[in-house]
């Protein structure tokens, strides 16, 4: 109930914001702009879907930006320098990402380390390796790249729903199904509710943790591939700081940073809100593009405050009938003890 | 209730514990305890704090490893290594703090990890249908799709029980399940317990509400200081005898030296309380504490002893009455106020509220004194060493090393260091909450000797203890509490274990007879 309230508020902010933008710049309300917004943020949407799982489970993954950077460099080198067919290169890089995520998950579980520290180390590691591979931007000229960027579904009103936008939408739908309809998804929420209680209920907490970070890294890898299509290049400095944009999108989408609550659709709305702000600034033309960050920051503050407020309300209403402390309980001889049969 | 008049031997033993022992360092938390639970039996496990109830539960459920003894479930010996092992063996525990997931729906909580699925997709409708049917069996007709946190603690308890039983539990341990339930919710829980007992499930019921024990249980086992005091059929056990089992030794043993009985009026009043109390915490009470006098607070767990102590020190804010010194009203709204007036408080939870385990003995001893002086007047290292050594010698803290982290000391020595912390501030009044809890026998006698010495030096003392012998030994006056009310004040010759027991048991006895 609370979760859907958060998503509803996010949706309202998106619609209201979009309406305001459209009032000032009527051209914004066109399929062309909306389709571009999806294309520009395709990689962000994909990586944010993975982050949603991680944060709901009570963790955090700071390595995703670096993993995207690594993926673009590795893919570009594999295709352009090592002569590996593109799809084989994609498969290789995704396997590497999966192993990387599994390693982080294992370290977090086995050594009981905070995910923050472990994934921070992962962030440096992945970024360092991509610099080691190459420090320059490597253009990708494989035919599949031009084919994919030429492909688009034409929308009424002149919009082009590109292949990478479609990829993002498909991945989001799959992730939403995984999170909301499977045992795996239920376990993710359970972990975020209470790790100890989840373990007591017989859920294998270790393998779950490993799988969640694997999923996040694989999705970051997919986002990296999409990013390489978007820029048609591999560069070790790409997607610097994207992990923070991702976390912001997830939190604005109504996922609790403390875990246990959230949704993929909310995250999608969070991504769209960030994209909308960027679009507005592009339309305005006089504002520095860094205003995107400022607006995102303000929104984050507002949403976190809002979540705390909603939680406090919920806590108050749920405590009322139960009686919070043993202190409030009157010993029972006060009432006649009639045993029901 | 299944027929309580049947002899226990007639029921097959479901859970059979023999000679169970568990030590933590030098402290024997469990010492050769036997416990037998029959099929379909509701068995109360009673004892004051530190009696060993929770240690027993934690050993049986695999949280702690045992040092000695056997645990048999339906004749087969078991040795669970984790809570999950215990659940797999058929022993489920529901704690006061429900160990479920508040953010998931009731249905998910019931079926987490074993949801019905088709092609990997959880069949939400089927799961809800089953959850509803399961809970209807327990008399709950609720929306199982709503998050668990939207329901009362009673519903959460029953959900936890339903999950445990559905996972084929044969022994159900309920640890203080009624502590946060109202009367109506307790009735619901009890009818569930009776239904389960009729199905042959053995239930261990841990509670400090004696009326509930008399209402629901067939048998009772009492532990004290880690030892088995006895197991009885509840029907043959008068309430006074039960309380005596929990608190006192046999009356014949209680020959003791009595505290010097000077007339009260000869002593100077240190602080007095008039109508002092807090709603829902402790009923308003009058209390005078005098210099050179020990006032003992006696009563069962949950009767308001610790609550009284916290009010007196200012750790909790009173909402009625006033406290006065020499006829002048004093402010007593925070521990700072209490400390400022020269009050000291050694809490019961030594580990969490008392010592700072990683700091040294010296640092722990000077803590309160330094706090009193304020940050801008630091004690020099030489002064600190002097103070620490003086009290280490005076109280015989061992080992006599001021630089040892206090967490490495034994319980008795930690307690002495805590005493030293407050003595260093030269207090007027010292409140000791269960000063001998979890301390081995030798140190026990020493702490009691210390209490008397301090009193002879003119300190006013307010001491809480579950050991009635102990209270009788050092108290000049004894205040008896029951149900968060001060019900009796005993003086001089009237201070006897038997009179305290009588005051604790008085007038609530008829209520249970009506119930059973």
Short mmCIF file of N, CA and C in Angstrom, two decimals, chain A residues 152-301:
data_model
loop_
_atom_site.label_atom_id
_atom_site.label_comp_id
_atom_site.label_asym_id
_atom_site.label_seq_id
_atom_site.Cartn_x
_atom_site.Cartn_y
_atom_site.Cartn_z
N UNK A 152 14.59 1.33 -36.47
CA UNK A 152 13.70 2.02 -35.55
C UNK A 152 12.27 1.75 -35.97
N UNK A 153 11.38 1.75 -35.00
CA UNK A 153 9.96 1.67 -35.31
C UNK A 153 9.44 3.09 -35.40
N UNK A 154 8.83 3.42 -36.56
CA UNK A 154 8.33 4.79 -36.72
C UNK A 154 7.03 4.94 -35.95
N UNK A 155 6.96 6.00 -35.18
CA UNK A 155 5.76 6.27 -34.41
C UNK A 155 4.98 7.38 -35.09
N UNK A 156 3.68 7.41 -34.87
CA UNK A 156 2.92 8.56 -35.41
C UNK A 156 3.45 9.84 -34.79
N UNK A 157 3.61 10.88 -35.61
CA UNK A 157 4.13 12.14 -35.09
C UNK A 157 5.62 12.27 -35.29
N UNK A 158 6.23 11.33 -36.02
CA UNK A 158 7.63 11.48 -36.39
C UNK A 158 8.63 10.91 -35.42
N UNK A 159 8.18 10.29 -34.32
CA UNK A 159 9.11 9.71 -33.36
C UNK A 159 9.69 8.41 -33.89
N UNK A 160 10.94 8.10 -33.44
CA UNK A 160 11.58 6.85 -33.83
C UNK A 160 11.93 6.07 -32.57
N UNK A 161 11.23 4.95 -32.40
CA UNK A 161 11.54 4.10 -31.24
C UNK A 161 12.72 3.22 -31.64
N UNK A 162 13.91 3.57 -31.16
CA UNK A 162 15.12 2.89 -31.62
C UNK A 162 15.28 1.51 -31.00
N UNK A 163 16.21 0.76 -31.57
CA UNK A 163 16.46 -0.61 -31.09
C UNK A 163 16.86 -0.61 -29.62
N UNK A 164 17.72 0.36 -29.24
CA UNK A 164 18.19 0.31 -27.84
C UNK A 164 17.07 0.72 -26.88
N UNK A 165 16.15 1.61 -27.33
CA UNK A 165 15.01 1.94 -26.48
C UNK A 165 14.13 0.72 -26.31
N UNK A 166 13.93 -0.02 -27.40
CA UNK A 166 13.12 -1.24 -27.32
C UNK A 166 13.80 -2.24 -26.38
N UNK A 167 15.14 -2.36 -26.51
CA UNK A 167 15.87 -3.28 -25.63
C UNK A 167 15.63 -2.93 -24.17
N UNK A 168 15.68 -1.62 -23.86
CA UNK A 168 15.48 -1.22 -22.47
C UNK A 168 14.08 -1.62 -22.00
N UNK A 169 13.07 -1.33 -22.84
CA UNK A 169 11.70 -1.62 -22.43
C UNK A 169 11.52 -3.12 -22.19
N UNK A 170 12.09 -3.93 -23.08
CA UNK A 170 11.97 -5.39 -22.92
C UNK A 170 12.64 -5.84 -21.62
N UNK A 171 13.85 -5.32 -21.39
CA UNK A 171 14.59 -5.72 -20.18
C UNK A 171 13.82 -5.30 -18.92
N UNK A 172 13.24 -4.10 -18.95
CA UNK A 172 12.48 -3.64 -17.78
C UNK A 172 11.29 -4.54 -17.52
N UNK A 173 10.60 -4.94 -18.60
CA UNK A 173 9.44 -5.82 -18.40
C UNK A 173 9.89 -7.16 -17.80
N UNK A 174 10.98 -7.71 -18.34
CA UNK A 174 11.48 -8.98 -17.82
C UNK A 174 11.85 -8.84 -16.34
N UNK A 175 12.54 -7.75 -16.01
CA UNK A 175 12.95 -7.53 -14.62
C UNK A 175 11.74 -7.37 -13.71
N UNK A 176 10.73 -6.66 -14.19
CA UNK A 176 9.54 -6.47 -13.37
C UNK A 176 8.88 -7.81 -13.09
N UNK A 177 8.79 -8.66 -14.11
CA UNK A 177 8.20 -9.98 -13.92
C UNK A 177 9.03 -10.78 -12.90
N UNK A 178 10.34 -10.73 -13.07
CA UNK A 178 11.23 -11.47 -12.16
C UNK A 178 11.06 -11.01 -10.72
N UNK A 179 10.97 -9.70 -10.55
CA UNK A 179 10.90 -9.15 -9.18
C UNK A 179 9.54 -9.40 -8.54
N UNK A 180 8.49 -9.25 -9.32
CA UNK A 180 7.17 -9.24 -8.71
C UNK A 180 6.45 -10.58 -8.77
N UNK A 181 6.91 -11.48 -9.63
CA UNK A 181 6.11 -12.70 -9.81
C UNK A 181 6.83 -13.99 -9.45
N UNK A 182 8.08 -13.93 -9.05
CA UNK A 182 8.79 -15.20 -8.80
C UNK A 182 9.22 -15.33 -7.34
N UNK A 183 9.58 -16.55 -6.96
CA UNK A 183 10.13 -16.78 -5.62
C UNK A 183 11.40 -15.96 -5.41
N UNK A 184 12.20 -15.91 -6.49
CA UNK A 184 13.44 -15.12 -6.39
C UNK A 184 13.11 -13.69 -5.97
N UNK A 185 12.11 -13.11 -6.63
CA UNK A 185 11.73 -11.73 -6.31
C UNK A 185 11.26 -11.60 -4.87
N UNK A 186 10.42 -12.54 -4.42
CA UNK A 186 9.93 -12.50 -3.04
C UNK A 186 11.10 -12.56 -2.06
N UNK A 187 12.10 -13.40 -2.39
CA UNK A 187 13.27 -13.50 -1.52
C UNK A 187 14.06 -12.20 -1.47
N UNK A 188 14.09 -11.48 -2.61
CA UNK A 188 14.79 -10.19 -2.63
C UNK A 188 14.14 -9.23 -1.62
N UNK A 189 12.82 -9.15 -1.65
CA UNK A 189 12.11 -8.30 -0.68
C UNK A 189 12.36 -8.79 0.74
N UNK A 190 12.34 -10.11 0.93
CA UNK A 190 12.53 -10.68 2.26
C UNK A 190 13.89 -10.27 2.83
N UNK A 191 14.94 -10.37 1.98
CA UNK A 191 16.28 -10.00 2.44
C UNK A 191 16.31 -8.56 2.92
N UNK A 192 15.62 -7.70 2.19
CA UNK A 192 15.61 -6.29 2.57
C UNK A 192 14.80 -6.05 3.84
N UNK A 193 13.81 -6.90 4.10
CA UNK A 193 13.00 -6.75 5.31
C UNK A 193 13.81 -7.07 6.55
N UNK A 194 14.43 -8.23 6.55
CA UNK A 194 15.32 -8.60 7.64
C UNK A 194 16.14 -9.80 7.21
N UNK A 195 17.43 -9.61 7.14
CA UNK A 195 18.33 -10.68 6.74
C UNK A 195 18.26 -11.85 7.71
N UNK A 196 18.24 -11.52 9.01
CA UNK A 196 18.25 -12.56 10.03
C UNK A 196 16.97 -13.39 9.95
N UNK A 197 15.82 -12.69 9.86
CA UNK A 197 14.55 -13.42 9.80
C UNK A 197 14.47 -14.26 8.54
N UNK A 198 14.99 -13.74 7.42
CA UNK A 198 14.97 -14.49 6.17
C UNK A 198 15.77 -15.78 6.32
N UNK A 199 16.93 -15.67 6.95
CA UNK A 199 17.75 -16.86 7.16
C UNK A 199 17.01 -17.85 8.06
N UNK A 200 16.36 -17.34 9.12
CA UNK A 200 15.62 -18.21 10.04
C UNK A 200 14.48 -18.92 9.33
N UNK A 201 13.94 -18.28 8.28
CA UNK A 201 12.83 -18.90 7.56
C UNK A 201 13.33 -19.88 6.51
N UNK A 202 14.62 -20.15 6.52
CA UNK A 202 15.15 -21.21 5.68
C UNK A 202 15.50 -20.81 4.26
N UNK A 203 15.56 -19.52 3.98
CA UNK A 203 15.96 -19.07 2.64
C UNK A 203 17.49 -19.08 2.58
N UNK A 204 18.09 -19.66 1.53
CA UNK A 204 19.55 -19.65 1.44
C UNK A 204 20.05 -18.23 1.15
N UNK A 205 20.44 -17.54 2.20
CA UNK A 205 20.79 -16.12 2.09
C UNK A 205 22.05 -15.91 1.25
N UNK A 206 23.02 -16.80 1.39
CA UNK A 206 24.29 -16.65 0.67
C UNK A 206 24.09 -16.70 -0.84
N UNK A 207 23.56 -17.80 -1.38
CA UNK A 207 23.34 -17.88 -2.82
C UNK A 207 22.46 -16.73 -3.34
N UNK A 208 21.48 -16.32 -2.54
CA UNK A 208 20.63 -15.20 -2.96
C UNK A 208 21.48 -13.94 -3.16
N UNK A 209 22.35 -13.65 -2.19
CA UNK A 209 23.19 -12.45 -2.28
C UNK A 209 24.06 -12.51 -3.53
N UNK A 210 24.66 -13.67 -3.76
CA UNK A 210 25.53 -13.82 -4.93
C UNK A 210 24.73 -13.56 -6.21
N UNK A 211 23.52 -14.14 -6.30
CA UNK A 211 22.72 -13.98 -7.51
C UNK A 211 22.30 -12.53 -7.73
N UNK A 212 21.98 -11.84 -6.65
CA UNK A 212 21.52 -10.46 -6.80
C UNK A 212 22.64 -9.58 -7.37
N UNK A 213 23.86 -9.75 -6.86
CA UNK A 213 24.96 -8.91 -7.39
C UNK A 213 25.36 -9.36 -8.79
N UNK A 214 25.21 -10.66 -9.07
CA UNK A 214 25.44 -11.14 -10.44
C UNK A 214 24.47 -10.46 -11.39
N UNK A 215 23.21 -10.44 -10.99
CA UNK A 215 22.18 -9.83 -11.84
C UNK A 215 22.51 -8.37 -12.10
N UNK A 216 22.90 -7.66 -11.04
CA UNK A 216 23.22 -6.24 -11.19
C UNK A 216 24.38 -6.04 -12.15
N UNK A 217 25.43 -6.85 -12.02
CA UNK A 217 26.60 -6.68 -12.89
C UNK A 217 26.27 -7.06 -14.34
N UNK A 218 25.47 -8.12 -14.54
CA UNK A 218 25.10 -8.51 -15.90
C UNK A 218 24.28 -7.40 -16.55
N UNK A 219 23.35 -6.83 -15.79
CA UNK A 219 22.54 -5.74 -16.35
C UNK A 219 23.43 -4.53 -16.64
N UNK A 220 24.42 -4.28 -15.77
CA UNK A 220 25.36 -3.20 -16.07
C UNK A 220 26.12 -3.50 -17.35
N UNK A 221 26.47 -4.78 -17.55
CA UNK A 221 27.13 -5.19 -18.78
C UNK A 221 26.23 -4.93 -19.99
N UNK A 222 24.97 -5.32 -19.88
CA UNK A 222 24.01 -5.07 -20.97
C UNK A 222 23.90 -3.57 -21.24
N UNK A 223 23.85 -2.80 -20.14
CA UNK A 223 23.79 -1.34 -20.28
C UNK A 223 25.03 -0.84 -21.02
N UNK A 224 26.19 -1.46 -20.71
CA UNK A 224 27.43 -1.08 -21.38
C UNK A 224 27.36 -1.36 -22.88
N UNK A 225 26.80 -2.52 -23.26
CA UNK A 225 26.66 -2.85 -24.68
C UNK A 225 25.75 -1.83 -25.35
N UNK A 226 24.63 -1.53 -24.70
CA UNK A 226 23.70 -0.53 -25.24
C UNK A 226 24.40 0.82 -25.38
N UNK A 227 25.22 1.14 -24.37
CA UNK A 227 25.94 2.42 -24.40
C UNK A 227 26.91 2.45 -25.59
N UNK A 228 27.52 1.28 -25.88
CA UNK A 228 28.46 1.25 -27.00
C UNK A 228 27.70 1.42 -28.32
N UNK A 229 26.47 0.93 -28.39
CA UNK A 229 25.64 1.18 -29.59
C UNK A 229 25.30 2.67 -29.68
N UNK A 230 24.99 3.25 -28.52
CA UNK A 230 24.56 4.64 -28.45
C UNK A 230 25.67 5.58 -28.93
N UNK A 231 26.93 5.29 -28.49
CA UNK A 231 28.03 6.18 -28.84
C UNK A 231 28.89 5.64 -29.99
N UNK A 232 28.62 4.38 -30.39
CA UNK A 232 29.41 3.71 -31.41
C UNK A 232 30.91 3.78 -31.11
N UNK A 233 31.24 3.65 -29.83
CA UNK A 233 32.65 3.69 -29.44
C UNK A 233 32.81 3.02 -28.08
N UNK A 234 34.05 2.68 -27.75
CA UNK A 234 34.36 2.20 -26.41
C UNK A 234 35.38 3.14 -25.78
N UNK A 235 35.10 3.56 -24.54
CA UNK A 235 35.99 4.53 -23.92
C UNK A 235 36.03 4.27 -22.43
N UNK A 236 37.23 4.23 -21.88
CA UNK A 236 37.36 3.86 -20.46
C UNK A 236 36.79 4.93 -19.52
N UNK A 237 36.59 6.13 -20.03
CA UNK A 237 36.04 7.17 -19.16
C UNK A 237 34.53 7.30 -19.29
N UNK A 238 33.90 6.38 -20.05
CA UNK A 238 32.45 6.53 -20.21
C UNK A 238 31.72 6.08 -18.94
N UNK A 239 30.57 6.70 -18.73
CA UNK A 239 29.68 6.37 -17.60
C UNK A 239 30.33 6.60 -16.24
N UNK A 240 31.20 7.60 -16.15
CA UNK A 240 31.74 7.95 -14.83
C UNK A 240 30.62 8.60 -14.00
N UNK A 241 30.41 8.10 -12.80
CA UNK A 241 29.39 8.68 -11.93
C UNK A 241 27.98 8.20 -12.19
N UNK A 242 27.84 7.29 -13.17
CA UNK A 242 26.50 6.81 -13.49
C UNK A 242 25.88 6.03 -12.33
N UNK A 243 26.74 5.39 -11.50
CA UNK A 243 26.18 4.65 -10.36
C UNK A 243 25.33 5.57 -9.48
N UNK A 244 25.75 6.84 -9.40
CA UNK A 244 24.99 7.76 -8.53
C UNK A 244 23.69 8.19 -9.19
N UNK A 245 23.74 8.45 -10.52
CA UNK A 245 22.49 8.74 -11.24
C UNK A 245 21.52 7.58 -11.08
N UNK A 246 22.06 6.37 -11.14
CA UNK A 246 21.24 5.17 -11.04
C UNK A 246 20.56 5.08 -9.68
N UNK A 247 21.36 5.28 -8.63
CA UNK A 247 20.80 5.22 -7.28
C UNK A 247 19.73 6.28 -7.13
N UNK A 248 20.00 7.47 -7.67
CA UNK A 248 19.02 8.55 -7.59
C UNK A 248 17.72 8.15 -8.27
N UNK A 249 17.83 7.55 -9.46
CA UNK A 249 16.62 7.14 -10.19
C UNK A 249 15.83 6.12 -9.37
N UNK A 250 16.54 5.18 -8.78
CA UNK A 250 15.87 4.12 -8.01
C UNK A 250 15.15 4.72 -6.80
N UNK A 251 15.82 5.64 -6.10
CA UNK A 251 15.22 6.21 -4.90
C UNK A 251 14.05 7.11 -5.26
N UNK A 252 14.21 7.93 -6.31
CA UNK A 252 13.10 8.77 -6.74
C UNK A 252 11.92 7.90 -7.15
N UNK A 253 12.22 6.71 -7.64
CA UNK A 253 11.16 5.78 -8.03
C UNK A 253 10.46 5.10 -6.87
N UNK A 254 10.78 5.47 -5.64
CA UNK A 254 10.03 4.97 -4.49
C UNK A 254 10.65 3.77 -3.81
N UNK A 255 11.84 3.36 -4.22
CA UNK A 255 12.49 2.25 -3.53
C UNK A 255 13.17 2.78 -2.27
N UNK A 256 12.97 2.05 -1.17
CA UNK A 256 13.57 2.49 0.09
C UNK A 256 15.06 2.16 0.08
N UNK A 257 15.90 3.16 0.43
CA UNK A 257 17.35 2.90 0.49
C UNK A 257 17.67 1.86 1.55
N UNK A 258 16.78 1.73 2.54
CA UNK A 258 17.02 0.76 3.61
C UNK A 258 16.55 -0.63 3.20
N UNK A 259 15.95 -0.74 2.02
CA UNK A 259 15.57 -2.06 1.53
C UNK A 259 14.16 -2.46 1.89
N UNK A 260 13.71 -3.54 1.26
CA UNK A 260 12.41 -4.12 1.60
C UNK A 260 11.23 -3.60 0.82
N UNK A 261 11.42 -2.55 0.07
CA UNK A 261 10.29 -1.97 -0.63
C UNK A 261 10.76 -1.29 -1.91
N UNK A 262 9.98 -1.41 -2.97
CA UNK A 262 10.34 -0.77 -4.22
C UNK A 262 9.76 -1.50 -5.40
N UNK A 263 9.95 -0.95 -6.59
CA UNK A 263 9.40 -1.60 -7.78
C UNK A 263 10.19 -1.18 -9.01
N UNK A 264 10.13 -2.01 -10.05
CA UNK A 264 10.83 -1.71 -11.30
C UNK A 264 10.13 -0.56 -12.03
N UNK A 265 8.81 -0.55 -12.00
CA UNK A 265 8.08 0.51 -12.69
C UNK A 265 8.42 1.86 -12.06
N UNK A 266 8.56 1.90 -10.73
CA UNK A 266 8.95 3.14 -10.06
C UNK A 266 10.31 3.61 -10.55
N UNK A 267 11.24 2.67 -10.65
CA UNK A 267 12.58 3.01 -11.13
C UNK A 267 12.52 3.58 -12.55
N UNK A 268 11.68 2.96 -13.40
CA UNK A 268 11.52 3.46 -14.77
C UNK A 268 11.04 4.91 -14.75
N UNK A 269 10.06 5.20 -13.87
CA UNK A 269 9.57 6.58 -13.76
C UNK A 269 10.69 7.49 -13.28
N UNK A 270 11.51 7.00 -12.35
CA UNK A 270 12.63 7.80 -11.85
C UNK A 270 13.61 8.15 -12.96
N UNK A 271 13.87 7.18 -13.83
CA UNK A 271 14.76 7.42 -14.98
C UNK A 271 14.13 8.47 -15.89
N UNK A 272 12.83 8.34 -16.14
CA UNK A 272 12.16 9.28 -17.03
C UNK A 272 12.19 10.71 -16.47
N UNK A 273 12.06 10.83 -15.13
CA UNK A 273 12.08 12.17 -14.53
C UNK A 273 13.44 12.81 -14.78
N UNK A 274 14.51 12.05 -14.57
CA UNK A 274 15.84 12.61 -14.83
C UNK A 274 15.99 13.00 -16.29
N UNK A 275 15.48 12.12 -17.20
CA UNK A 275 15.55 12.42 -18.62
C UNK A 275 14.76 13.67 -18.98
N UNK A 276 13.60 13.81 -18.31
CA UNK A 276 12.73 14.97 -18.58
C UNK A 276 13.44 16.27 -18.20
N UNK A 277 14.10 16.27 -17.07
CA UNK A 277 14.82 17.48 -16.64
C UNK A 277 15.89 17.83 -17.67
N UNK A 278 16.62 16.80 -18.11
CA UNK A 278 17.66 17.02 -19.11
C UNK A 278 17.07 17.60 -20.39
N UNK A 279 15.93 17.04 -20.81
CA UNK A 279 15.26 17.52 -22.03
C UNK A 279 14.86 18.99 -21.89
N UNK A 280 14.31 19.32 -20.74
CA UNK A 280 13.89 20.71 -20.50
C UNK A 280 15.07 21.66 -20.66
N UNK A 281 16.20 21.25 -20.06
CA UNK A 281 17.38 22.12 -20.12
C UNK A 281 17.88 22.26 -21.55
N UNK A 282 17.79 21.15 -22.32
CA UNK A 282 18.18 21.23 -23.73
C UNK A 282 17.28 22.21 -24.49
N UNK A 283 15.99 22.14 -24.22
CA UNK A 283 15.05 23.02 -24.90
C UNK A 283 15.31 24.48 -24.55
N UNK A 284 15.56 24.71 -23.25
CA UNK A 284 15.77 26.08 -22.79
C UNK A 284 16.99 26.69 -23.47
N UNK A 285 18.07 25.91 -23.52
CA UNK A 285 19.24 26.34 -24.28
C UNK A 285 20.15 27.32 -23.57
N UNK A 286 19.63 28.08 -22.59
CA UNK A 286 20.50 29.03 -21.89
C UNK A 286 21.05 28.44 -20.60
N UNK A 287 20.36 27.41 -20.08
CA UNK A 287 20.79 26.86 -18.79
C UNK A 287 21.98 25.93 -18.97
N UNK A 288 22.84 25.93 -17.99
CA UNK A 288 23.95 24.97 -18.00
C UNK A 288 23.37 23.58 -17.79
N UNK A 289 23.96 22.57 -18.45
CA UNK A 289 23.40 21.23 -18.35
C UNK A 289 23.61 20.67 -16.94
N UNK A 290 24.46 21.33 -16.16
CA UNK A 290 24.65 20.86 -14.79
C UNK A 290 23.43 21.12 -13.92
N UNK A 291 22.51 21.93 -14.43
CA UNK A 291 21.26 22.12 -13.69
C UNK A 291 20.51 20.80 -13.53
N UNK A 292 20.76 19.85 -14.44
CA UNK A 292 20.16 18.52 -14.28
C UNK A 292 20.52 17.95 -12.92
N UNK A 293 21.81 18.08 -12.59
CA UNK A 293 22.28 17.51 -11.32
C UNK A 293 21.62 18.21 -10.14
N UNK A 294 21.54 19.55 -10.26
CA UNK A 294 20.96 20.30 -9.14
C UNK A 294 19.50 19.90 -8.94
N UNK A 295 18.76 19.83 -10.06
CA UNK A 295 17.35 19.45 -9.96
C UNK A 295 17.21 18.04 -9.41
N UNK A 296 18.07 17.15 -9.87
CA UNK A 296 18.02 15.78 -9.36
C UNK A 296 18.28 15.76 -7.86
N UNK A 297 19.26 16.56 -7.43
CA UNK A 297 19.58 16.63 -6.01
C UNK A 297 18.39 17.08 -5.19
N UNK A 298 17.75 18.16 -5.68
CA UNK A 298 16.59 18.68 -4.94
C UNK A 298 15.48 17.62 -4.88
N UNK A 299 15.23 16.98 -6.02
CA UNK A 299 14.19 15.95 -6.04
C UNK A 299 14.50 14.81 -5.07
N UNK A 300 15.77 14.42 -5.03
CA UNK A 300 16.18 13.34 -4.12
C UNK A 300 15.85 13.69 -2.68
N UNK A 301 16.23 14.92 -2.30
CA UNK A 301 15.93 15.38 -0.94
C UNK A 301 14.45 15.27 -0.66
#
